[in-house]
Amino acid sequence: MQEPIPYSKLQDESIHQFNDIDASLSYSYANYLNWLFDDRIELIKGKIFKMSPAPSRVHQKISIRILNPLVNFLKGEVCEVYSAPFDVRFPKESKADKDVFTVLQPDICVVCDKNKLDDRGCIGAPDIVVEILSPGNTKMELLHKYKVYEEFGVKEYWVVSQSDQNILIYTLNGLGKFEPSKQFTLSEKITSSVLPGFELKLDDVFGDLN
């Protein structure tokens, strides 16, 4: 994907309809802040990716079953956990709004460096990112997100498949590359190198989703 060319014309203009945006252009976080429509949008290297209008009930149920154990485990700890909608900005060099071209909304993320948190979300890579796959996720979108999380140094990337009822964990190695775990499924549990002592039983995540 080519490096984005900033599109400054709309920087000071509020946009109220998604259809008023030219999706062929590249945009920054400064543009993103002026989009006042209800459509959920993510930016990857300046390009727009439109998210599903709302996650399914099962998606939300799985999300809560992963989120709650993390919340309970992190009580009184330095790390904090957040769930979507929650903007995570990935700056290349400058953290200025006009210079940030990738903004994602992971389903769940864990941030252990409080200097990365501000009133608008997180600026810089979270320590853990959890994405729950939905039928609407495209392979291109998933590939782009994988590359972003790897490039910016997310320590663990959990990919949760609601259809296959499994979790795959990518762990960042010493060379800054993701290494995949085996696929964990029902009757198994996952642990985290970022959160020593944390365990998540997959039966608790995927059991009785009706």
Short mmCIF file of C-alpha atoms in Angstrom, two decimals, residues 6-179:
data_model
loop_
_atom_site.label_atom_id
_atom_site.label_comp_id
_atom_site.label_asym_id
_atom_site.label_seq_id
_atom_site.Cartn_x
_atom_site.Cartn_y
_atom_site.Cartn_z
CA PRO A 6 -2.56 14.11 3.19
CA TYR A 7 -5.88 15.45 2.05
CA SER A 8 -6.05 18.79 3.84
CA LYS A 9 -9.03 20.39 2.08
CA LEU A 10 -11.54 18.81 4.49
CA GLN A 11 -9.43 19.25 7.59
CA ASP A 12 -11.52 22.13 8.99
CA GLU A 13 -14.86 21.03 7.58
CA SER A 14 -17.40 18.87 9.41
CA ILE A 15 -18.80 16.02 7.33
CA HIS A 16 -22.27 14.76 8.21
CA GLN A 17 -22.79 12.06 5.56
CA PHE A 18 -20.46 9.15 4.81
CA ASN A 19 -21.29 9.44 1.11
CA ASP A 20 -19.74 12.92 1.07
CA ILE A 21 -16.29 11.37 1.50
CA ASP A 22 -14.24 10.31 -1.51
CA ALA A 23 -12.99 6.87 -0.45
CA SER A 24 -10.28 6.93 -3.13
CA LEU A 25 -8.39 9.65 -1.25
CA SER A 26 -6.14 9.36 1.79
CA TYR A 27 -7.14 10.86 5.12
CA SER A 28 -5.58 11.64 8.49
CA TYR A 29 -6.86 11.50 12.05
CA ALA A 30 -7.49 15.26 11.77
CA ASN A 31 -10.00 14.52 8.99
CA TYR A 32 -11.44 11.61 10.96
CA LEU A 33 -12.27 13.89 13.92
CA ASN A 34 -14.51 15.99 11.67
CA TRP A 35 -16.65 13.08 10.48
CA LEU A 36 -19.90 13.45 12.40
CA PHE A 37 -21.92 10.64 10.78
CA ASP A 38 -22.96 7.44 12.57
CA ASP A 39 -21.07 5.05 10.27
CA ARG A 40 -18.16 3.33 12.03
CA ILE A 41 -14.87 3.93 10.22
CA GLU A 42 -11.29 2.78 10.59
CA LEU A 43 -8.26 4.23 8.81
CA ILE A 44 -5.35 2.09 7.64
CA LYS A 45 -2.50 4.12 6.14
CA GLY A 46 -4.96 6.84 5.21
CA LYS A 47 -7.46 4.56 3.49
CA ILE A 48 -11.04 4.19 4.75
CA PHE A 49 -12.41 0.86 5.94
CA LYS A 50 -16.10 0.93 6.79
CA MET A 51 -16.98 -1.28 9.74
CA SER A 52 -20.18 -3.25 10.22
CA PRO A 53 -23.07 -1.10 11.51
CA ALA A 54 -23.20 -3.05 14.79
CA PRO A 55 -21.67 -6.32 15.99
CA SER A 56 -23.95 -9.33 16.26
CA ARG A 57 -25.39 -10.48 19.59
CA VAL A 58 -23.06 -13.51 19.63
CA HIS A 59 -20.07 -11.29 18.85
CA GLN A 60 -20.95 -9.09 21.81
CA LYS A 61 -21.48 -12.07 24.08
CA ILE A 62 -18.03 -13.44 23.23
CA SER A 63 -16.51 -10.00 23.71
CA ILE A 64 -17.98 -9.67 27.21
CA ARG A 65 -16.78 -13.18 28.15
CA ILE A 66 -13.22 -12.21 27.25
CA LEU A 67 -13.43 -8.68 28.62
CA ASN A 68 -14.77 -9.51 32.09
CA PRO A 69 -11.96 -11.93 33.07
CA LEU A 70 -9.41 -9.36 31.91
CA VAL A 71 -11.09 -6.61 33.92
CA ASN A 72 -11.17 -8.79 37.03
CA PHE A 73 -7.56 -9.90 36.61
CA LEU A 74 -6.29 -6.33 36.11
CA LYS A 75 -7.98 -4.77 39.15
CA GLY A 76 -5.32 -2.84 41.00
CA GLU A 77 -2.72 -3.46 38.26
CA VAL A 78 -0.91 -1.01 36.01
CA CYS A 79 -2.40 -2.39 32.79
CA GLU A 80 -5.88 -1.29 31.75
CA VAL A 81 -8.37 -2.94 29.41
CA TYR A 82 -10.70 -1.17 26.97
CA SER A 83 -13.39 -2.34 24.55
CA ALA A 84 -14.70 -0.90 21.29
CA PRO A 85 -15.58 1.71 20.34
CA PHE A 86 -12.15 2.92 21.45
CA ASP A 87 -9.79 4.69 19.05
CA VAL A 88 -6.22 3.45 18.86
CA ARG A 89 -3.95 5.76 16.84
CA PHE A 90 -0.73 4.47 15.33
CA PRO A 91 1.67 7.38 14.72
CA LYS A 92 4.72 6.91 12.51
CA GLU A 93 6.79 9.77 13.94
CA SER A 94 4.77 12.87 14.77
CA LYS A 95 1.77 12.36 17.03
CA ALA A 96 0.01 15.41 15.57
CA ASP A 97 -3.52 14.63 14.37
CA LYS A 98 -2.68 15.65 10.80
CA ASP A 99 0.27 13.24 10.72
CA VAL A 100 -1.54 10.11 11.97
CA PHE A 101 -3.00 7.98 9.16
CA THR A 102 -3.94 4.74 10.93
CA VAL A 103 -6.78 4.63 13.47
CA LEU A 104 -8.27 1.27 14.48
CA GLN A 105 -10.96 0.18 16.93
CA PRO A 106 -9.95 -3.23 18.28
CA ASP A 107 -12.74 -5.20 19.95
CA ILE A 108 -10.61 -5.34 23.13
CA CYS A 109 -7.18 -4.00 23.96
CA VAL A 110 -4.88 -3.99 26.98
CA VAL A 111 -2.61 -0.98 27.53
CA CYS A 112 0.17 -1.16 30.13
CA ASP A 113 1.83 2.20 29.41
CA LYS A 114 -0.48 4.92 30.75
CA ASN A 115 1.52 7.55 28.85
CA LYS A 116 -0.18 6.21 25.71
CA LEU A 117 -3.66 7.03 27.06
CA ASP A 118 -5.47 10.33 26.62
CA ASP A 119 -9.04 11.56 26.53
CA ARG A 120 -9.46 10.37 22.94
CA GLY A 121 -8.18 6.83 23.43
CA CYS A 122 -4.72 5.34 22.93
CA ILE A 123 -1.85 6.69 20.86
CA GLY A 124 0.67 3.97 20.17
CA ALA A 125 0.48 0.19 20.19
CA PRO A 126 -1.48 -1.55 22.96
CA ASP A 127 0.23 -4.50 24.61
CA ILE A 128 -2.61 -6.89 23.69
CA VAL A 129 -5.16 -6.56 20.90
CA VAL A 130 -8.18 -8.88 20.62
CA GLU A 131 -10.17 -9.01 17.37
CA ILE A 132 -13.32 -11.12 17.15
CA LEU A 133 -13.89 -12.19 13.56
CA SER A 134 -17.27 -11.56 12.01
CA PRO A 135 -18.67 -12.72 8.66
CA GLY A 136 -18.24 -9.15 7.41
CA ASN A 137 -14.45 -9.12 7.91
CA THR A 138 -12.62 -9.20 4.57
CA LYS A 139 -9.31 -10.99 4.08
CA MET A 140 -7.73 -7.73 2.89
CA GLU A 141 -8.89 -5.90 6.02
CA LEU A 142 -7.52 -8.65 8.28
CA LEU A 143 -4.19 -8.68 6.43
CA HIS A 144 -3.82 -4.92 6.77
CA LYS A 145 -4.61 -5.04 10.50
CA TYR A 146 -2.15 -7.90 11.05
CA LYS A 147 0.56 -5.84 9.37
CA VAL A 148 -0.27 -2.74 11.42
CA TYR A 149 -0.22 -4.61 14.72
CA GLU A 150 3.07 -6.29 13.84
CA GLU A 151 4.73 -3.15 12.48
CA PHE A 152 3.88 -1.01 15.50
CA GLY A 153 4.84 -3.63 18.07
CA VAL A 154 1.64 -5.06 19.58
CA LYS A 155 3.04 -7.76 21.87
CA GLU A 156 0.08 -10.15 21.53
CA TYR A 157 -2.64 -10.26 18.90
CA TRP A 158 -5.56 -12.58 19.72
CA VAL A 159 -7.72 -13.61 16.75
CA VAL A 160 -11.03 -15.02 17.96
CA SER A 161 -13.18 -17.00 15.53
CA GLN A 162 -16.81 -17.18 16.61
CA SER A 163 -17.72 -19.56 13.76
CA ASP A 164 -14.92 -22.06 14.47
CA GLN A 165 -14.93 -21.40 18.23
CA ASN A 166 -11.19 -21.06 18.52
CA ILE A 167 -8.53 -18.51 19.43
CA LEU A 168 -5.17 -18.03 17.73
CA ILE A 169 -2.52 -15.91 19.47
CA TYR A 170 0.25 -14.13 17.58
CA THR A 171 3.18 -13.22 19.84
CA LEU A 172 5.80 -10.66 18.83
CA ASN A 173 9.28 -12.19 18.82
CA GLY A 174 12.66 -10.53 19.37
CA LEU A 175 12.88 -9.65 15.66
CA GLY A 176 9.59 -7.76 15.75
CA LYS A 177 7.69 -10.46 13.86
CA PHE A 178 4.52 -12.29 14.88
CA GLU A 179 4.76 -15.99 15.69
#
